[in-house]
XYZ file of C-alpha atoms in Angstrom:
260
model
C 42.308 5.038 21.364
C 43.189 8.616 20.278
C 42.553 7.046 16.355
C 39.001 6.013 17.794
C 38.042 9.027 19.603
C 39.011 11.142 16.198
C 37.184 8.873 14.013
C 34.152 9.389 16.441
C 34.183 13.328 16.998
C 34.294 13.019 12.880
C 31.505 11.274 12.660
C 29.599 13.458 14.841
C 30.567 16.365 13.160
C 29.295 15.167 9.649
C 25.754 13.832 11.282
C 25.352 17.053 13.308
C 25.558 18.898 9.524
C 23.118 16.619 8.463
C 20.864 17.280 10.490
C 21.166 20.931 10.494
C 21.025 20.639 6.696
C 17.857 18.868 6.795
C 15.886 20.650 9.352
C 16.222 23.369 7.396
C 14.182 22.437 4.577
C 15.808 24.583 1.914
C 18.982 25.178 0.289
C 21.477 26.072 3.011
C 25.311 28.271 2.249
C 28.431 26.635 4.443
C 28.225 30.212 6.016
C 25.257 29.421 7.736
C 26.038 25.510 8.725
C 29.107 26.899 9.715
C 27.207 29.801 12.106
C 24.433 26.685 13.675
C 27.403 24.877 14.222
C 30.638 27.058 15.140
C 33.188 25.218 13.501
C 36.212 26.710 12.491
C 35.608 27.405 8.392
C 38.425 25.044 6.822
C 36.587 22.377 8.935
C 33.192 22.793 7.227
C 34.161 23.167 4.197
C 36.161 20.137 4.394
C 32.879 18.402 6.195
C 30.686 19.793 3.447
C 32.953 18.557 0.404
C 33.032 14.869 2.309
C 29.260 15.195 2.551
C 29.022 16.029 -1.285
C 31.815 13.636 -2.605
C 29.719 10.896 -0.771
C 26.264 12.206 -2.475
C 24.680 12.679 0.678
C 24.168 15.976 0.198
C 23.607 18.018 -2.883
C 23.581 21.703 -4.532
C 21.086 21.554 -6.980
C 21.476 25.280 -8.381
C 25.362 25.655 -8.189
C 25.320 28.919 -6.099
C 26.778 26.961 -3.505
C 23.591 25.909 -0.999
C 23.255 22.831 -0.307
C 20.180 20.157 0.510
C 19.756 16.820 1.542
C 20.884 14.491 -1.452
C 19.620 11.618 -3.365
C 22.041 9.191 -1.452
C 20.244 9.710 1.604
C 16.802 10.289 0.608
C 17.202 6.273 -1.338
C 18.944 5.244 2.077
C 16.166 6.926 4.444
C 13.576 5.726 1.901
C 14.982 1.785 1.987
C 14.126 2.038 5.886
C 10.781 3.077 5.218
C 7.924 0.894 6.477
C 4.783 0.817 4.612
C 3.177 2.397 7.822
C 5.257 5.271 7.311
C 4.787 5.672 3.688
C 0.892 5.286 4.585
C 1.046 7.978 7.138
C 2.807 10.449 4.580
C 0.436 10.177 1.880
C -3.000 9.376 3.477
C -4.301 12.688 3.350
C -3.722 12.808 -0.241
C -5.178 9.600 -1.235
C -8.148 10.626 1.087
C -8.776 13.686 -0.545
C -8.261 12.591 -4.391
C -10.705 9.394 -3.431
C -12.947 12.408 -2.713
C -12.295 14.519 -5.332
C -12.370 11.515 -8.072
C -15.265 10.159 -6.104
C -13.591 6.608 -6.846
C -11.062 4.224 -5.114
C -7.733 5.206 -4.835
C -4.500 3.218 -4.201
C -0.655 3.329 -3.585
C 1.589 0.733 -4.490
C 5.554 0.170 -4.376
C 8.100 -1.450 -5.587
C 10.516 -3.672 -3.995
C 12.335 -6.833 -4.119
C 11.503 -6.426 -8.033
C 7.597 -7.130 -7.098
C 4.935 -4.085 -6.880
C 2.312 -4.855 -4.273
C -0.687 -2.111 -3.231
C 0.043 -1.065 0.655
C -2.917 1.448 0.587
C -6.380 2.129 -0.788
C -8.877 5.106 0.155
C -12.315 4.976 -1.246
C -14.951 7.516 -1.875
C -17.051 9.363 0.811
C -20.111 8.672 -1.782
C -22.237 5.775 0.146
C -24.839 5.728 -3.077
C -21.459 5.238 -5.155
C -20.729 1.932 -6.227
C -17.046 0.998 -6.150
C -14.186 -1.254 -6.712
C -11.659 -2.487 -3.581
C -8.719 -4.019 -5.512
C -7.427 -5.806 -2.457
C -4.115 -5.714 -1.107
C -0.943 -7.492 -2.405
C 1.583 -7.967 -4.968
C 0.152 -7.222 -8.377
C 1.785 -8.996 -11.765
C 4.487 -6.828 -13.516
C 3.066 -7.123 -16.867
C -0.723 -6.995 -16.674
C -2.073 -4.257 -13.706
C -1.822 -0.268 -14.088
C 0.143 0.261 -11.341
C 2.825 -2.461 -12.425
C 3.350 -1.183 -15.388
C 3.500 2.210 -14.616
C 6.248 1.379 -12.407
C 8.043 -1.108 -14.547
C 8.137 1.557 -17.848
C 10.407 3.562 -16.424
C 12.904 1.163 -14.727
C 16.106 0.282 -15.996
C 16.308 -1.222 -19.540
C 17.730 -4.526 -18.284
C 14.482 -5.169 -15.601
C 12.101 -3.986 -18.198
C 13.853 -6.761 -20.173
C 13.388 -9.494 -17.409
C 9.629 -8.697 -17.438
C 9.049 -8.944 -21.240
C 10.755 -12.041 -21.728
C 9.582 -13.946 -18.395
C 6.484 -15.759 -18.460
C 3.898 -13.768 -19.380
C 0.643 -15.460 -17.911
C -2.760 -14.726 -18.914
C -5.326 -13.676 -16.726
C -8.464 -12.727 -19.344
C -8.726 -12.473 -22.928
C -7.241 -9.185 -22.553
C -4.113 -9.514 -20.914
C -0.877 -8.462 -23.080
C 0.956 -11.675 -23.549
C 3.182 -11.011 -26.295
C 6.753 -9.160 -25.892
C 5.912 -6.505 -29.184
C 2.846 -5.923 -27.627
C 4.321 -5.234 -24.130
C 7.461 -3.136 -25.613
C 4.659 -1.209 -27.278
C 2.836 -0.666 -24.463
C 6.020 0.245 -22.524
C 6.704 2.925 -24.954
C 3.087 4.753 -24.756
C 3.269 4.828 -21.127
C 6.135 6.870 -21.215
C 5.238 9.303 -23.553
C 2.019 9.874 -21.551
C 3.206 9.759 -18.127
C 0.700 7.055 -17.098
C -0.684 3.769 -17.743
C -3.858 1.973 -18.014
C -4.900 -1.704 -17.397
C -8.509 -2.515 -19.069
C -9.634 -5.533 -17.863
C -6.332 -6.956 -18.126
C -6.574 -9.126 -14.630
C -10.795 -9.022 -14.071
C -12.704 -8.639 -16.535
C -15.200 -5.553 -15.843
C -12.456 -4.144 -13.729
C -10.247 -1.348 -15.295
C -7.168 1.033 -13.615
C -5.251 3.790 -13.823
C -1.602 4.540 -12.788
C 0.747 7.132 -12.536
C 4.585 6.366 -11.298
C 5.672 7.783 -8.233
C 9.320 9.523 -8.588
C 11.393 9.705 -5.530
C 14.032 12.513 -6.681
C 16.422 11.181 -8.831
C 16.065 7.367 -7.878
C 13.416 6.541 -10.690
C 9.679 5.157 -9.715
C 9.574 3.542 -6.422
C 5.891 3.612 -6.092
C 2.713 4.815 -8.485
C -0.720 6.034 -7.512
C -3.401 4.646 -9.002
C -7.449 4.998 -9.102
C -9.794 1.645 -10.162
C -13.203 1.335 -11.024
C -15.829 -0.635 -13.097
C -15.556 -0.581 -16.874
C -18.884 0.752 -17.048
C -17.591 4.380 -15.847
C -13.974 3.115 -16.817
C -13.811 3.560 -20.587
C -10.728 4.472 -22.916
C -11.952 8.502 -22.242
C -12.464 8.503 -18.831
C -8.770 6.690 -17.814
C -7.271 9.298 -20.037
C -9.189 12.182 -17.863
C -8.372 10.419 -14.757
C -4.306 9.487 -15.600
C -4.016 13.160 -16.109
C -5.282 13.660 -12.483
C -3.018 10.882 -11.410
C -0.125 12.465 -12.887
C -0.414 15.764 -10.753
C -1.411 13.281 -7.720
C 1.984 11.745 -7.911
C 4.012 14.431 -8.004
C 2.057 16.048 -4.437
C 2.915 11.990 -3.062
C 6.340 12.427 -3.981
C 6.655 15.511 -2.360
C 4.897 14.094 1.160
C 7.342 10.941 1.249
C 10.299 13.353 0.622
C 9.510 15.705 3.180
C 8.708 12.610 5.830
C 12.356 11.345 5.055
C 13.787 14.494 5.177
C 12.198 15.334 8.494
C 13.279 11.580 9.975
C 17.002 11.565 8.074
């Protein structure tokens, strides 16, 4: 019983640092934690070390402050519906669908699928414009796919160009030194493209979606007819994208960080 109560009151101790670590929302010292929570020092130092060992939280400049860490963010981020993702970067889809004056989507990746969960479109009602529809999207032949799948691990990128390939138009990539190829470019660039690689007359742009250090969990992405779509225009736009992404990793961090 006394073994029980300890582990408990231990427990409680390392969730009520959390907490005060993340309500912060900056880079805390132990000196304050310990203030907010009036523990004897040895005992949160001890807490924060156990906190840091366990990579739930970090100190990302070394001078000994601390912030919510990668560990948690994946684990808060796991437990995210798509609601909640929705909710945290709405107003930024709204406002690039706006700003781009064409339709804008997220998409994520789980359960080694990527599937769009949100689309804005323009405010323009004399602008004509694409809805790509909800749903899982292939791995090897749609912008925001492959602008996920580029920068995953070596051994899934693998698994994609060496499964089967299927062909969707004349211009779908169905060969594995095309797709390594294509792979490559989107890295160096930060973004990739999809021209009529699913419909033909419909082309897309996509930027990944970085969640800290935990790689590309989700990409942003803007699609449009090929008419207004050409090889210039996607390069204009996937620069766009790129800043976009980083402002919708920032919104789903902060949501986490405010619900861990």
């Amino acid at each position: 019983m006394k073994r029980e109560l300890s582990v408990n009151m231990h427990l409680e101790r390392l969730i009520n640092l959390l907490e005060i670590i993340a309500v912060a929302g900056r880079p805390v010292s132990v000196a304050e934690v310990q203030r907010a929570t009036d523990l004897p020092k040895p005992t949160c130092y001890r807490l924060i070390q156990s906190l840091v060992e366990q990579k739930l939280i970090d100190e990302p400049s070394e001078d000994g402050r601390y912030v919510i860490g990668e560990r948690l963010i994946r684990i808060a981020l796991l437990g995210k519906s798509d609601v909640d993702v929705r909710r945290c970067a709405a107003p930024l889809m709204r406002m690039a669908a706006s700003n781009f004056n064409e339709t804008v989507f997220l998409a994520r990746f789980r359960d080694s699928k990527v599937e769009i969960i949100h689309i804005e479109t323009p405010d323009d009602p004399a602008r004509a414009f694409i809805h790509p529809g909800l749903g899982v999207r292939p791995m090897h032949a749609c912008s925001c796919s492959k602008a996920i799948a580029a920068f995953a691990e070596p051994e899934f990128r693998e698994v994609i160009v060496t499964g089967g390939l299927k062909e969707y138009t004349e211009h779908t990539k169905t060969s594995e030194a095309e797709l390594r190829r294509e792979f490559e470019t989107i890295v160096a660039r930060g973004f990739a493209d999809c021209d009529q690689e699913i419909d033909i007359g419909i082309a897309s742009v996509a930027a990944p979606v970085s969640i800290g250090n935990i790689g590309a969990t989700f990409s942003v992405g803007a699609v449009g007819p090929i008419r207004r779509f050409g090889t210039d225009y996607r390069m204009e736009i996937g620069e766009k994208l790129i800043a976009l992404a980083q402002k919708v990793s920032g919104a789903i961090q902060l949501c986490n960080v405010a619900e861990v």
